[in-house]
């Protein structure tokens, strides 16, 4: 009997001890040095940086800078010679950005749209996500949209490809909602926000400016929606000066992880990838553009001869032509600014600028959207002056021999558009995605394809093609979207808004 009591007491003690352990189970099994939750600010920071930096790398991540003839490209990048190939990294990187940003609304701050500690954070993350979506669809056309980024409970490995038209309409609506949600008294991201340190006033300007961009992008595809969107945006505060630019700070470190992407292009790439295109250099030379010495290095041989001169290299050259090239006869990018390790950290990596907005306003004014046509020249001048004043150019006084480039006097409407498009093309150097997108939309400057016929029969590509992995793993939906494309999944198929 005594032994039975002792055994009973031991059993009770064991059960109590077991219960106590169970009460602390979660605490005991949570590693003290491991994150159990993610700070939304960390996701925002990384997304802002990665999205902005991606535009500056011409190789291996993209070849758009050579397509629109900022860079001369080289034999090492076959696609710069119009040889079609899937850009899986481009596709995967954009969807990775979208998945990470959507995690803020689908998981980390889900259902807290009315909470002052989360409301504005959700809005800011949504605005950044919308900017990534816009760039994705502008590069590819129709993409999986409505059935993606819905959260871990609704993962779909074979989402349908939404039409670009429907994507744009949804992005405009969602952006309106996000801007309305921004509240100055709410908790924000602070230093984790590279663009504006959580400043809601500046975020409203950015959101409205993004809306302006969305509206202008579709002006040739849906003029009614474009005019409505642009007019609404221009009735609200927009980026007002270079101090409002959305930018990522850069610096040098041992791994080059935060080196300016144009400098990293130099550090990581082959010498073949460092030469500037003839169309770009010629434009700067013939107009006496004050950015010329800050953008372009005189050729080695001209310096040796005592007569420094600038000369760009051809694009999409054939093998026969490449064999005749003497590289010292051609210009690289300036080694005093972008390609200078000491100077480059001072150049922020831009995501959107006051110059961008000014050029859109000028174009809209020519249509009488949101302002009068006589305001177009002033907006255009604002854009050029802001572009000149940006680092690494820092030109705050327009030289006399460049003043003619600021005038609309005696020009037709189409000639004015050409001036806007050409100056935008220059201003977007180092932002290859945006430069390629806007060049296709506006059609300016008029560029001549290189001699290598590639996969396009000697025409400059109009889009990039889908990921080969998507074509394999999402084949039913891939086949549907390809079936509604004019030239199939190719460089020569135009997307919905591309009417030039």
Coordinates of C-alpha atoms in Angstrom, one line a residue, residues 92-473:
X92 CA 12.0 36.1 -61.1
X93 CA 13.5 39.2 -59.5
X94 CA 10.3 41.3 -60.1
X95 CA 8.1 38.6 -58.8
X96 CA 10.4 38.2 -55.8
X97 CA 10.0 41.9 -55.1
X98 CA 6.3 41.7 -55.4
X99 CA 6.0 38.6 -53.1
X100 CA 8.1 40.3 -50.4
X101 CA 6.1 43.5 -50.5
X102 CA 2.8 41.8 -50.6
X103 CA 3.8 39.9 -47.5
X104 CA 3.3 43.2 -45.6
X105 CA -0.3 43.4 -46.5
X106 CA -1.1 39.7 -46.6
X107 CA 0.7 38.7 -43.4
X108 CA 2.7 41.1 -41.3
X109 CA 0.1 43.9 -41.1
X110 CA -2.9 42.1 -42.5
X111 CA -6.3 43.5 -41.5
X112 CA -4.9 46.6 -39.8
X113 CA -5.9 49.2 -42.4
X114 CA -7.6 51.3 -39.7
X115 CA -4.8 51.0 -37.1
X116 CA -2.6 54.2 -36.9
X117 CA 0.4 51.9 -36.2
X118 CA -0.1 50.1 -39.5
X119 CA -2.3 52.1 -41.9
X120 CA 0.3 54.3 -43.5
X121 CA 2.9 51.5 -43.5
X122 CA 0.5 49.4 -45.5
X123 CA -0.2 52.3 -47.9
X124 CA 3.5 53.0 -48.5
X125 CA 4.3 49.4 -49.2
X126 CA 1.4 49.1 -51.6
X127 CA 2.5 52.2 -53.5
X128 CA 6.0 50.7 -53.9
X129 CA 4.4 47.4 -55.0
X130 CA 2.3 49.1 -57.6
X131 CA 5.5 50.8 -59.1
X132 CA 7.0 47.3 -59.4
X133 CA 3.9 45.9 -61.0
X134 CA 3.9 48.7 -63.5
X135 CA 7.5 48.1 -64.5
X136 CA 6.9 44.4 -64.8
X137 CA 4.0 44.7 -67.2
X138 CA 5.7 47.5 -69.1
X139 CA 8.6 45.2 -69.9
X140 CA 6.7 42.0 -70.7
X141 CA 3.1 43.0 -71.4
X142 CA 0.4 40.6 -70.1
X143 CA 1.6 39.0 -66.9
X144 CA 0.1 36.9 -64.0
X145 CA -1.5 39.5 -61.7
X146 CA -4.9 38.9 -60.2
X147 CA -4.1 35.3 -59.2
X148 CA -0.7 36.1 -57.6
X149 CA 0.6 37.8 -54.4
X150 CA -2.5 36.7 -52.5
X151 CA -0.8 35.3 -49.5
X152 CA 0.4 31.9 -48.3
X153 CA -3.1 30.5 -48.1
X154 CA -3.8 31.2 -51.7
X155 CA -0.6 30.2 -53.6
X156 CA -1.3 29.4 -57.2
X157 CA 1.4 27.8 -59.2
X158 CA -0.4 28.2 -62.5
X159 CA -1.9 31.7 -62.5
X160 CA -3.6 33.2 -65.5
X161 CA -1.9 36.0 -67.5
X162 CA -4.0 39.1 -67.1
X163 CA -4.2 41.6 -69.9
X164 CA -2.1 44.7 -69.5
X165 CA -5.2 46.8 -70.0
X166 CA -6.9 45.2 -67.0
X167 CA -3.7 45.4 -64.9
X168 CA -3.4 49.2 -65.5
X169 CA -7.0 49.8 -64.6
X170 CA -6.6 47.9 -61.3
X171 CA -3.2 49.6 -60.5
X172 CA -4.8 53.1 -60.9
X173 CA -7.7 52.1 -58.7
X174 CA -5.4 50.6 -56.0
X175 CA -3.1 53.5 -56.1
X176 CA -6.0 55.9 -55.4
X177 CA -6.9 53.8 -52.4
X178 CA -3.4 53.7 -51.1
X179 CA -2.9 57.5 -51.4
X180 CA -6.1 58.1 -49.5
X181 CA -4.9 55.8 -46.8
X182 CA -1.7 57.9 -46.1
X183 CA -2.2 59.7 -42.8
X184 CA 0.4 62.2 -41.4
X185 CA -0.3 61.3 -37.8
X186 CA 0.2 57.6 -38.2
X187 CA 3.3 55.6 -37.3
X188 CA 5.6 55.3 -40.3
X189 CA 8.8 53.5 -41.4
X190 CA 11.3 56.2 -40.3
X191 CA 14.9 55.5 -41.4
X192 CA 13.9 52.2 -42.9
X193 CA 12.3 54.1 -45.8
X194 CA 15.1 55.0 -48.1
X195 CA 13.0 57.4 -50.2
X196 CA 11.4 59.8 -47.6
X197 CA 12.2 58.5 -44.1
X198 CA 8.5 58.0 -43.6
X199 CA 7.5 61.6 -44.5
X200 CA 3.8 61.3 -45.5
X201 CA 3.7 64.6 -47.3
X202 CA 6.4 63.5 -49.7
X203 CA 4.8 60.1 -50.1
X204 CA 1.6 61.7 -51.2
X205 CA 3.7 63.7 -53.8
X206 CA 5.3 60.4 -54.9
X207 CA 2.0 58.6 -55.1
X208 CA 0.4 61.3 -57.2
X209 CA 3.5 61.4 -59.4
X210 CA 3.2 57.6 -59.9
X211 CA -0.4 58.1 -60.9
X212 CA 0.7 60.7 -63.4
X213 CA 3.1 58.2 -64.9
X214 CA 0.4 55.5 -65.0
X215 CA -1.8 57.9 -66.9
X216 CA 0.7 59.1 -69.4
X217 CA 1.9 55.6 -70.1
X218 CA -1.5 54.7 -71.6
X219 CA -2.2 57.9 -73.5
X220 CA -2.0 56.2 -76.9
X221 CA -3.9 53.1 -75.9
X222 CA -6.8 54.6 -73.8
X223 CA -6.9 58.3 -74.2
X224 CA -10.1 58.7 -72.1
X225 CA -8.7 56.9 -69.1
X226 CA -5.3 58.5 -69.6
X227 CA -6.8 62.1 -69.6
X228 CA -8.9 61.4 -66.5
X229 CA -5.9 59.9 -64.6
X230 CA -3.5 62.6 -65.6
X231 CA -5.9 65.4 -64.9
X232 CA -6.6 64.0 -61.4
X233 CA -2.9 63.6 -60.7
X234 CA -2.0 67.1 -61.8
X235 CA -4.7 68.5 -59.5
X236 CA -2.8 67.1 -56.5
X237 CA 0.7 67.8 -55.1
X238 CA 3.5 66.2 -57.2
X239 CA 7.3 66.1 -56.9
X240 CA 8.2 69.8 -56.8
X241 CA 12.0 69.8 -56.9
X242 CA 15.1 67.6 -56.8
X243 CA 14.7 67.5 -53.0
X244 CA 11.6 65.4 -53.6
X245 CA 13.4 62.8 -55.7
X246 CA 12.8 59.2 -54.7
X247 CA 16.4 57.9 -54.4
X248 CA 18.6 55.3 -52.7
X249 CA 21.9 56.4 -51.2
X250 CA 25.0 54.6 -52.4
X251 CA 28.4 54.0 -50.9
X252 CA 31.4 51.8 -51.4
X253 CA 32.0 48.7 -49.3
X254 CA 34.0 45.5 -49.5
X255 CA 31.3 43.5 -51.4
X256 CA 30.1 46.3 -53.7
X257 CA 26.6 45.6 -52.4
X258 CA 25.8 49.3 -52.2
X259 CA 28.0 50.6 -54.9
X260 CA 26.2 52.7 -57.5
X261 CA 25.0 50.3 -60.2
X262 CA 26.7 52.1 -63.0
X263 CA 30.0 51.9 -61.2
X264 CA 29.3 48.2 -60.4
X265 CA 28.7 47.7 -64.1
X266 CA 32.3 48.8 -64.6
X267 CA 33.8 46.8 -61.7
X268 CA 32.0 43.5 -62.5
X269 CA 31.8 43.5 -66.3
X270 CA 34.1 42.9 -69.2
X271 CA 35.8 45.9 -70.9
X272 CA 33.5 45.2 -73.9
X273 CA 30.6 46.4 -71.8
X274 CA 31.9 49.9 -70.9
X275 CA 31.6 51.7 -74.1
X276 CA 28.9 54.3 -74.8
X277 CA 26.7 54.2 -77.9
X278 CA 27.3 56.5 -80.9
X279 CA 23.7 57.9 -80.9
X280 CA 24.0 58.9 -77.3
X281 CA 27.5 60.5 -77.6
X282 CA 26.6 62.3 -80.8
X283 CA 23.5 63.8 -79.3
X284 CA 25.5 65.3 -76.4
X285 CA 28.3 66.6 -78.7
X286 CA 26.1 68.2 -81.4
X287 CA 24.0 70.1 -78.8
X288 CA 26.9 71.2 -76.7
X289 CA 25.3 69.4 -73.7
X290 CA 27.0 70.5 -70.5
X291 CA 26.7 66.9 -69.2
X292 CA 29.0 65.6 -71.9
X293 CA 32.3 65.7 -69.9
X294 CA 30.5 64.3 -66.9
X295 CA 29.0 61.5 -68.8
X296 CA 31.6 60.6 -71.5
X297 CA 35.3 60.0 -71.4
X298 CA 37.4 61.3 -74.3
X299 CA 38.8 58.5 -76.4
X300 CA 42.2 57.3 -75.4
X301 CA 43.8 57.9 -78.8
X302 CA 42.4 61.5 -79.1
X303 CA 43.9 62.3 -75.7
X304 CA 47.2 60.8 -76.8
X305 CA 47.1 63.0 -79.9
X306 CA 46.5 66.1 -77.8
X307 CA 43.0 66.7 -79.2
X308 CA 40.5 65.2 -76.8
X309 CA 37.4 64.1 -78.6
X310 CA 34.3 62.0 -77.9
X311 CA 33.1 59.1 -80.1
X312 CA 30.5 56.5 -79.4
X313 CA 30.6 52.9 -80.7
X314 CA 28.0 51.3 -82.9
X315 CA 25.3 49.0 -81.5
X316 CA 24.4 45.4 -82.5
X317 CA 27.6 45.1 -84.5
X318 CA 28.2 42.0 -86.6
X319 CA 31.2 39.8 -85.9
X320 CA 33.0 41.1 -88.9
X321 CA 32.6 44.7 -87.7
X322 CA 33.6 43.9 -84.2
X323 CA 36.9 42.5 -85.5
X324 CA 37.8 45.9 -87.0
X325 CA 37.2 47.8 -83.8
X326 CA 40.1 49.6 -82.2
X327 CA 38.7 50.3 -78.7
X328 CA 40.9 53.2 -77.9
X329 CA 39.1 55.1 -80.7
X330 CA 35.8 55.0 -78.7
X331 CA 34.5 56.6 -75.5
X332 CA 33.7 54.8 -72.2
X333 CA 31.6 56.5 -69.6
X334 CA 33.3 59.3 -67.7
X335 CA 35.8 58.1 -65.2
X336 CA 35.5 61.3 -63.2
X337 CA 31.9 60.7 -62.1
X338 CA 30.0 57.4 -62.5
X339 CA 33.1 55.3 -63.0
X340 CA 35.1 56.9 -60.2
X341 CA 35.2 55.0 -56.9
X342 CA 35.8 58.1 -54.9
X343 CA 33.0 60.1 -56.5
X344 CA 30.3 57.5 -57.2
X345 CA 29.1 57.2 -53.6
X346 CA 27.8 60.8 -53.8
X347 CA 25.4 59.8 -56.6
X348 CA 22.1 58.5 -55.3
X349 CA 20.3 55.9 -57.3
X350 CA 17.1 57.3 -58.6
X351 CA 13.7 55.6 -58.6
X352 CA 11.7 58.7 -59.7
X353 CA 12.7 62.3 -60.1
X354 CA 11.3 65.8 -60.4
X355 CA 12.6 65.8 -63.9
X356 CA 10.5 62.7 -64.8
X357 CA 7.4 64.5 -63.5
X358 CA 8.2 67.8 -65.3
X359 CA 8.5 66.0 -68.7
X360 CA 5.2 64.3 -68.1
X361 CA 3.6 67.6 -67.2
X362 CA 5.0 69.2 -70.4
X363 CA 3.6 66.3 -72.5
X364 CA 0.2 66.5 -70.8
X365 CA 0.1 70.3 -71.2
X366 CA 0.5 69.9 -75.0
X367 CA -2.8 68.0 -74.9
X368 CA -4.4 70.5 -72.5
X369 CA -4.6 67.8 -69.8
X370 CA -4.5 69.4 -66.3
X371 CA -3.0 72.6 -67.6
X372 CA -2.9 74.9 -70.6
X373 CA -0.8 74.3 -73.7
X374 CA 1.2 77.5 -73.2
X375 CA 2.6 76.0 -69.9
X376 CA 4.3 73.1 -71.8
X377 CA 7.5 74.9 -72.5
X378 CA 7.9 76.0 -68.8
X379 CA 7.4 72.4 -67.6
X380 CA 9.8 71.1 -70.2
X381 CA 12.4 73.7 -69.1
X382 CA 11.9 72.6 -65.5
X383 CA 12.6 69.0 -66.6
X384 CA 15.8 69.8 -68.4
X385 CA 17.1 72.1 -65.7
X386 CA 16.4 69.6 -63.0
X387 CA 18.1 66.9 -65.0
X388 CA 21.2 69.1 -65.4
X389 CA 21.3 69.9 -61.7
X390 CA 21.2 66.3 -60.6
X391 CA 24.4 64.5 -59.4
X392 CA 26.8 63.8 -61.0
X393 CA 26.3 66.8 -63.4
X394 CA 25.5 69.6 -60.9
X395 CA 24.9 72.1 -63.7
X396 CA 22.9 74.9 -62.1
X397 CA 23.4 77.6 -64.8
X398 CA 22.4 76.7 -68.3
X399 CA 25.3 77.6 -70.7
X400 CA 24.5 80.0 -73.5
X401 CA 25.4 77.5 -76.2
X402 CA 22.8 75.0 -74.8
X403 CA 20.0 77.5 -74.3
X404 CA 18.4 76.7 -77.7
X405 CA 17.6 73.2 -76.4
X406 CA 15.2 74.8 -73.9
X407 CA 13.1 76.6 -76.5
X408 CA 9.9 75.5 -78.1
X409 CA 9.8 78.6 -80.3
X410 CA 8.7 77.9 -83.9
X411 CA 8.2 74.1 -83.3
X412 CA 5.3 72.0 -84.2
X413 CA 3.6 69.9 -81.6
X414 CA 5.4 66.8 -82.8
X415 CA 8.7 68.6 -82.7
X416 CA 8.0 69.6 -79.1
X417 CA 7.3 66.0 -78.3
X418 CA 10.6 65.0 -79.9
X419 CA 12.4 67.4 -77.7
X420 CA 10.7 66.1 -74.6
X421 CA 11.4 62.5 -75.5
X422 CA 15.1 63.2 -76.4
X423 CA 15.8 65.1 -73.2
X424 CA 14.0 62.4 -71.2
X425 CA 16.2 59.7 -72.9
X426 CA 19.4 61.6 -71.8
X427 CA 18.1 62.1 -68.3
X428 CA 17.3 58.4 -67.9
X429 CA 20.9 57.3 -68.5
X430 CA 21.6 54.7 -65.8
X431 CA 17.9 53.8 -65.5
X432 CA 17.7 51.4 -68.4
X433 CA 14.3 49.9 -67.7
X434 CA 12.6 53.3 -67.6
X435 CA 14.5 54.5 -70.6
X436 CA 13.5 51.5 -72.7
X437 CA 9.9 51.8 -71.6
X438 CA 9.6 55.6 -72.3
X439 CA 11.5 55.3 -75.6
X440 CA 9.0 52.7 -76.9
X441 CA 6.0 54.8 -75.7
X442 CA 7.1 58.1 -77.2
X443 CA 9.2 57.0 -80.2
X444 CA 11.9 59.6 -79.5
X445 CA 14.7 60.0 -80.2
X446 CA 14.4 58.2 -83.5
X447 CA 17.0 55.4 -83.3
X448 CA 18.5 53.3 -86.1
X449 CA 18.9 49.6 -85.4
X450 CA 22.4 48.1 -85.5
X451 CA 23.5 46.0 -88.5
X452 CA 23.3 42.6 -86.8
X453 CA 19.9 41.1 -87.8
X454 CA 19.6 38.9 -84.7
X455 CA 16.2 37.4 -84.1
X456 CA 14.3 40.6 -85.0
X457 CA 15.4 40.9 -88.7
X458 CA 17.3 44.0 -87.7
X459 CA 14.8 45.9 -85.7
X460 CA 15.1 47.2 -82.1
X461 CA 13.2 44.9 -79.7
X462 CA 9.8 46.2 -78.4
X463 CA 9.6 43.9 -75.3
X464 CA 11.4 41.2 -73.5
X465 CA 10.2 37.6 -73.6
X466 CA 8.7 35.5 -70.8
X467 CA 10.7 33.3 -68.4
X468 CA 11.5 29.9 -69.9
X469 CA 10.6 28.4 -66.5
X470 CA 7.1 30.0 -66.6
X471 CA 6.6 28.7 -70.2
X472 CA 7.4 25.2 -68.9
X473 CA 5.6 25.1 -65.5

